[in-house]
XYZ file of C-alpha atoms in Angstrom:
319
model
C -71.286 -78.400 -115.539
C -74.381 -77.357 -117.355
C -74.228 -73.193 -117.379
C -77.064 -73.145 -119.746
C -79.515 -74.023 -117.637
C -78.563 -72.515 -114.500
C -80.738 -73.445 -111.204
C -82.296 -76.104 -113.489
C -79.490 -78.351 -113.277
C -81.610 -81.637 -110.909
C -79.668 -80.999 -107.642
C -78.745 -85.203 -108.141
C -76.217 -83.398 -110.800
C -75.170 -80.638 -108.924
C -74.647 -82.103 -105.639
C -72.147 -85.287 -107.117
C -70.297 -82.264 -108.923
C -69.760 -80.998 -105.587
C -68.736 -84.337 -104.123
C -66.543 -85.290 -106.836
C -64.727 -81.735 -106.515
C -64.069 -82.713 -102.744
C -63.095 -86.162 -103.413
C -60.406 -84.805 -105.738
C -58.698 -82.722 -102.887
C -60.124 -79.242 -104.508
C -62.494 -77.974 -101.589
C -62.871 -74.937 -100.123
C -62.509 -73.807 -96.770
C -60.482 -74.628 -93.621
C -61.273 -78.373 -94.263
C -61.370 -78.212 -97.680
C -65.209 -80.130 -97.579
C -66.979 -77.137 -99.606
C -67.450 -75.753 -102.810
C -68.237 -71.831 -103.524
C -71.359 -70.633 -104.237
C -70.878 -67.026 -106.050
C -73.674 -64.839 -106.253
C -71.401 -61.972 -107.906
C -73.029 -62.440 -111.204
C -76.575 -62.441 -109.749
C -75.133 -58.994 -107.727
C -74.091 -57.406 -111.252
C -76.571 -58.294 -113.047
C -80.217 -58.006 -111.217
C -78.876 -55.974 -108.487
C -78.203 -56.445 -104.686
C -81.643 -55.432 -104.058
C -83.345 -57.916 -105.619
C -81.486 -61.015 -104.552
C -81.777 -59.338 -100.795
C -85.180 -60.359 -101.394
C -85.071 -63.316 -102.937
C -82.519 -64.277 -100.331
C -82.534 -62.102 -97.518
C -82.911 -64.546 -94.745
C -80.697 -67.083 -96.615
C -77.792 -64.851 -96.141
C -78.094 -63.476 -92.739
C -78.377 -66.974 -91.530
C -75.052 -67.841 -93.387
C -73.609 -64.595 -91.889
C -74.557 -65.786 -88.538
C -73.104 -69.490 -89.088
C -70.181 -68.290 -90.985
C -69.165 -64.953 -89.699
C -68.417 -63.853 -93.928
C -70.726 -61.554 -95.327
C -72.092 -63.675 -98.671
C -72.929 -60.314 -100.666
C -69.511 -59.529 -100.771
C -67.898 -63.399 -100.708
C -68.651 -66.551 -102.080
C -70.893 -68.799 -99.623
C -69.053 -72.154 -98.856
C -71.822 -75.251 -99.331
C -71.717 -79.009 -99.433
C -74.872 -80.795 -99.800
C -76.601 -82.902 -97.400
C -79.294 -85.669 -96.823
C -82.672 -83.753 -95.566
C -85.472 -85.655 -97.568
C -86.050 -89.493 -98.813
C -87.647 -89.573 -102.379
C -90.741 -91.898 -102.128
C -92.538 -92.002 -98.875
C -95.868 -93.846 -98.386
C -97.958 -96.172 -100.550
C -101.138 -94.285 -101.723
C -103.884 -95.280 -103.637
C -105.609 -93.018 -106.541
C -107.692 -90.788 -103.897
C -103.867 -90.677 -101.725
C -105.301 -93.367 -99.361
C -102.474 -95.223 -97.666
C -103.220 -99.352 -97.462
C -104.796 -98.294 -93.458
C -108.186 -97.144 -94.167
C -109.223 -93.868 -93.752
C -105.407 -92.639 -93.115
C -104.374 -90.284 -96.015
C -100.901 -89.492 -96.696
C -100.841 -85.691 -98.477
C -97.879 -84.121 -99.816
C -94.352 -85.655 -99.780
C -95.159 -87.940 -97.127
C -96.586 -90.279 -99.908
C -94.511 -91.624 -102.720
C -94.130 -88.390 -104.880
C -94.694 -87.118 -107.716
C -91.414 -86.294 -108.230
C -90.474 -89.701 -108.895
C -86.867 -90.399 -108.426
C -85.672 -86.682 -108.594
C -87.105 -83.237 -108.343
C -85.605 -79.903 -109.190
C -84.526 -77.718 -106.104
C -86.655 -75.519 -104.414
C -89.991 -77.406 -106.457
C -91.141 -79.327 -102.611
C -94.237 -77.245 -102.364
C -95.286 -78.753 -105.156
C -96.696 -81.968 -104.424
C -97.968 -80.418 -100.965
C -100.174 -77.785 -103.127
C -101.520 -80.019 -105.716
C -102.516 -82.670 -102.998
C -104.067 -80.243 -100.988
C -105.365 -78.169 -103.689
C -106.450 -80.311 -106.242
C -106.774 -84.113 -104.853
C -107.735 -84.473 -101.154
C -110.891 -81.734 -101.585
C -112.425 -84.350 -104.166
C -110.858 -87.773 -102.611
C -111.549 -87.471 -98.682
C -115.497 -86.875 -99.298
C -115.959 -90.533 -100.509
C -114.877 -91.944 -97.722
C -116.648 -89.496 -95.398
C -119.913 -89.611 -97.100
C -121.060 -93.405 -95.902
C -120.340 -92.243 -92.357
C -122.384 -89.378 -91.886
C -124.925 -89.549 -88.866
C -123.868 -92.533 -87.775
C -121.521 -93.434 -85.121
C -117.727 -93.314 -85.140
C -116.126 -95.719 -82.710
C -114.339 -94.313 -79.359
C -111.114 -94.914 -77.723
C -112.994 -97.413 -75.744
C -112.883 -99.550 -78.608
C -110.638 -103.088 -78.229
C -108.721 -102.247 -81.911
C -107.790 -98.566 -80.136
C -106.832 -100.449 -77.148
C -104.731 -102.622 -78.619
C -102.870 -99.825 -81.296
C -102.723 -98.026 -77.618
C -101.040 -100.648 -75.436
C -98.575 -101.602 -78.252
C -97.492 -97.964 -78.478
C -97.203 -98.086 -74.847
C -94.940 -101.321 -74.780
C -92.772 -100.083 -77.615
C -92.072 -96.836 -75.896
C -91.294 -98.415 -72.365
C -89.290 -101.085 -73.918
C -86.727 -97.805 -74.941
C -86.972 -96.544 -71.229
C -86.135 -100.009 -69.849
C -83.149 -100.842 -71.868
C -80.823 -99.146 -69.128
C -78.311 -98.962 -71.659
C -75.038 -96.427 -71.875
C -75.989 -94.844 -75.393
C -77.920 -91.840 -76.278
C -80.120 -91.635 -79.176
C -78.005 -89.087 -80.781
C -75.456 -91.416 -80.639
C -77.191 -94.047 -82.603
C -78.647 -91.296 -84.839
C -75.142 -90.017 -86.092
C -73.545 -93.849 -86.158
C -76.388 -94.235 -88.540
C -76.501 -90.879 -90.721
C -72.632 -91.913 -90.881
C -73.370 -95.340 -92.722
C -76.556 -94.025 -94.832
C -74.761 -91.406 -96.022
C -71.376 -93.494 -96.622
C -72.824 -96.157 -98.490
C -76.273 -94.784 -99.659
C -75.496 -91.063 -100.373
C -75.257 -89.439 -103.635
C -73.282 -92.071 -105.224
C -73.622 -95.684 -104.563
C -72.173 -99.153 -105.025
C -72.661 -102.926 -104.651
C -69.614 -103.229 -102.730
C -70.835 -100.367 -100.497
C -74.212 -101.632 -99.814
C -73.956 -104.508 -99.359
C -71.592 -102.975 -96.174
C -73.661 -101.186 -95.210
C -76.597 -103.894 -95.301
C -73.882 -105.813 -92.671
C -72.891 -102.940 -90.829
C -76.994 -101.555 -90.322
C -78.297 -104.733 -88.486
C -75.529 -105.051 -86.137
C -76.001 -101.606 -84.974
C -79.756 -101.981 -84.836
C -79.331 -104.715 -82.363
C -76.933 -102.472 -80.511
C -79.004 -99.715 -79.743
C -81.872 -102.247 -78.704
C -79.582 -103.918 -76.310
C -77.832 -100.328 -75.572
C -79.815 -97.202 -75.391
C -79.765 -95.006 -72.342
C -83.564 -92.816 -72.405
C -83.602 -90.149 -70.018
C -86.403 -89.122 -68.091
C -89.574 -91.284 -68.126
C -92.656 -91.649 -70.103
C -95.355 -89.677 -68.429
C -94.464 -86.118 -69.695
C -92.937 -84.799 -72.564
C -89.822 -86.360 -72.664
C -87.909 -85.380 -75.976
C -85.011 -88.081 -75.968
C -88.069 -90.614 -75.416
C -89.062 -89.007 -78.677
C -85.655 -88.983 -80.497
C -85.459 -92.461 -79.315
C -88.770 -93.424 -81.056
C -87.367 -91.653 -84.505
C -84.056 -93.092 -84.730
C -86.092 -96.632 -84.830
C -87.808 -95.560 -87.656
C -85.141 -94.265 -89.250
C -83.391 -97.791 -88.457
C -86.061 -99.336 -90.439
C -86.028 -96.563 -93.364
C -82.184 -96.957 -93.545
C -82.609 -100.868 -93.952
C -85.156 -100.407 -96.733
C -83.148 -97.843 -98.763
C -79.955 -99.882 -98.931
C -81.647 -103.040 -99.790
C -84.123 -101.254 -102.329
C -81.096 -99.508 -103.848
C -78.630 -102.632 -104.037
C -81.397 -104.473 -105.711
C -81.914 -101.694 -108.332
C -79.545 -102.166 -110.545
C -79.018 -99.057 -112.744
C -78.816 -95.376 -111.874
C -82.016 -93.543 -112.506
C -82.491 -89.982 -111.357
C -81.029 -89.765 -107.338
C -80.522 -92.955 -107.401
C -76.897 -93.156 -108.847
C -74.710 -96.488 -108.624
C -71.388 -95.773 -110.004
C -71.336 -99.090 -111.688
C -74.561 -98.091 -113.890
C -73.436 -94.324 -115.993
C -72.698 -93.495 -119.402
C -69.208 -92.261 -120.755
C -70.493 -89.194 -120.066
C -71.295 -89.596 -116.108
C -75.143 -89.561 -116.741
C -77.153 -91.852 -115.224
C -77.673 -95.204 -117.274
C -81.182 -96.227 -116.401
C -82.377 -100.001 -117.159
C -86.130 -99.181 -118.147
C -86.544 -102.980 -119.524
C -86.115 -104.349 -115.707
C -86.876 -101.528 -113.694
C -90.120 -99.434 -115.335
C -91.704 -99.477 -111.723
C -92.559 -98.278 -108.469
C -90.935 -100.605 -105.612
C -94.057 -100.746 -102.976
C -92.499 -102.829 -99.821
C -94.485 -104.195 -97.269
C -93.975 -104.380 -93.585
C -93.081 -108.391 -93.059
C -92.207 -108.534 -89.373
C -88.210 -108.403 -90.351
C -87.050 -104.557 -91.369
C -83.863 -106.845 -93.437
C -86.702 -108.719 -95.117
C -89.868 -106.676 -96.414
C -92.174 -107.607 -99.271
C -91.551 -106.542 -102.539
C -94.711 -105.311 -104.103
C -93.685 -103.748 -107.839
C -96.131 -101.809 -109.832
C -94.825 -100.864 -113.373
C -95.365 -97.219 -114.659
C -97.326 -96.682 -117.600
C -96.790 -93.601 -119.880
C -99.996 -92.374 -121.828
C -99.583 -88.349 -122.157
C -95.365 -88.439 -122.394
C -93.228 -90.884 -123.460
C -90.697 -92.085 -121.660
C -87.383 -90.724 -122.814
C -83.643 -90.723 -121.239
C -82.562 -87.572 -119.405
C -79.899 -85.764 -121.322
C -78.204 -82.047 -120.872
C -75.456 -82.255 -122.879
């Protein structure tokens, strides 16, 4: 779609290209759910050599999955959900609202904003740790030093403790006929339906009726293996797939209230003639900072606008 720039192309671009390809009945492969990927020019041009290592291990793990040899044939690819842009509320020194709990990396809210170019995640990891925490964390050390730092004996440990405890044996109590997996795909299957790459209100606002019904499913309905005083990884897997519960909620209702598309964040309603994303900076110049409310359908809005000093604030174009 955009040759000129190559790898540069947001993967938010290239990954609905692929979609849309497969949506129109032109995949690849037994299935037809792929697209190629054709490193034949890279081959000719730079040599098998050098993309061996660039992408050595790449390859042989295709080889493995596959059983086709990608030097010599195209790979077959389809994108897929394996990060969530934004993360957790930090302050200037990447303090999260608990205090002394930092949040480094992309496990805060990014500075990628709504997008980020492939292959660019060590990014925010290195300049956190590199050129933010080394300065930040000391100021909130400093005040403690020689004096005491309370124990696990204290009564707000305790209580984080036995809360922990109850939520964990509430999931090996349920005596339900469910596995976590299965609540974790039935899940994936609706986030990725409804809040994938492309996105609608009529879509949402399914899956904002669909989520709830299954959250209450696998609280009535999960079967955990196995019991809580050793390492018990469908315990664990249990524990994640009610975060991810929550997280799912959040997305869909953050991204049906958003309306316009703006970087990964694409609602077909909201696009130029073109198929670019038509952004809405007059309503939605901000960061959407929810707060836990007791209800994962019903969190607190907190919005803090973005100010440009350094850059202004222009639309995305490649054409």
């Amino acid at each position: 779609m955009y040759p000129s720039f190559g790898n540069l192309a947001p993967r938010d671009i290239s990954s609905r290209a692929a979609k849309r390809l497969v949506d129109k009945g032109q995949g690849v492969g037994p299935k037809k759910n792929g697209v190629y990927l054709d490193f034949a020019d890279a081959i000719n041009r730079l040599g098998r050599d050098v993309v061996e290592e660039r992408y050595g291990n790449l390859f042989e793990m295709y080889e493995r999955i596959a059983g086709e040899n990608p030097y010599e044939q195209p790979m077959r690819i389809y994108p897929a959900s394996h990060y969530t842009m934004g993360g957790l509320w930090v302050d200037y020194e990447l303090m999260t609202n608990i205090p002394g709990l930092y949040a480094a990396g992309e496990a805060n809210f990014s500075d990628h904003g709504a997008n980020r170019l492939g292959a660019s995640a060590l990014m925010q990891g290195l300049s956190d740790g590199y050129f933010v925490l080394p300065y930040t964390i000391g100021n909130y050390l400093a005040p403690m030093l020689n004096k005491s730092i309370p124990g696990t004996d204290h009564p707000e440990f305790k209580a984080a403790e036995e809360a922990a405890r109850l939520r964990f044996n509430g999931y090996l109590s349920t005596g339900g006929t469910k596995s976590p997996d299965h609540f974790h795909r039935e899940l994936g299957k609706i986030i990725w339906d409804y809040c994938g790459m492309e996105r609608t209100q009529e879509g949402l606002t399914k899956a904002l009726s669909d989520l709830p019904a299954l959250y209450e499913e696998f609280k009535t309905d999960l079967c955990v293996t196995g019991n809580g005083e050793s390492m018990n990884q469908t315990l664990e897997k249990a524990g994640r797939v009610d975060d991810f519960f929550q997280l799912g909620m959040l997305m869909c209702r953050d991204a049906l209230d958003r309306e316009e598309s703006c970087g990964g964040h694409f609602r077909s309603e909201y696009q130029t003639e073109e198929g670019e994303a038509l952004r809405d900076d007059e309503n939605y110049c901000h960061v959407s900072a929810y707060q836990w409310g007791g209800d994962p359908m019903k969190p607190n809005l907190n919005v803090e606008k973005l100010e440009f000093e350094e850059v202004h604030l222009a639309t995305r174009s490649y054409k």
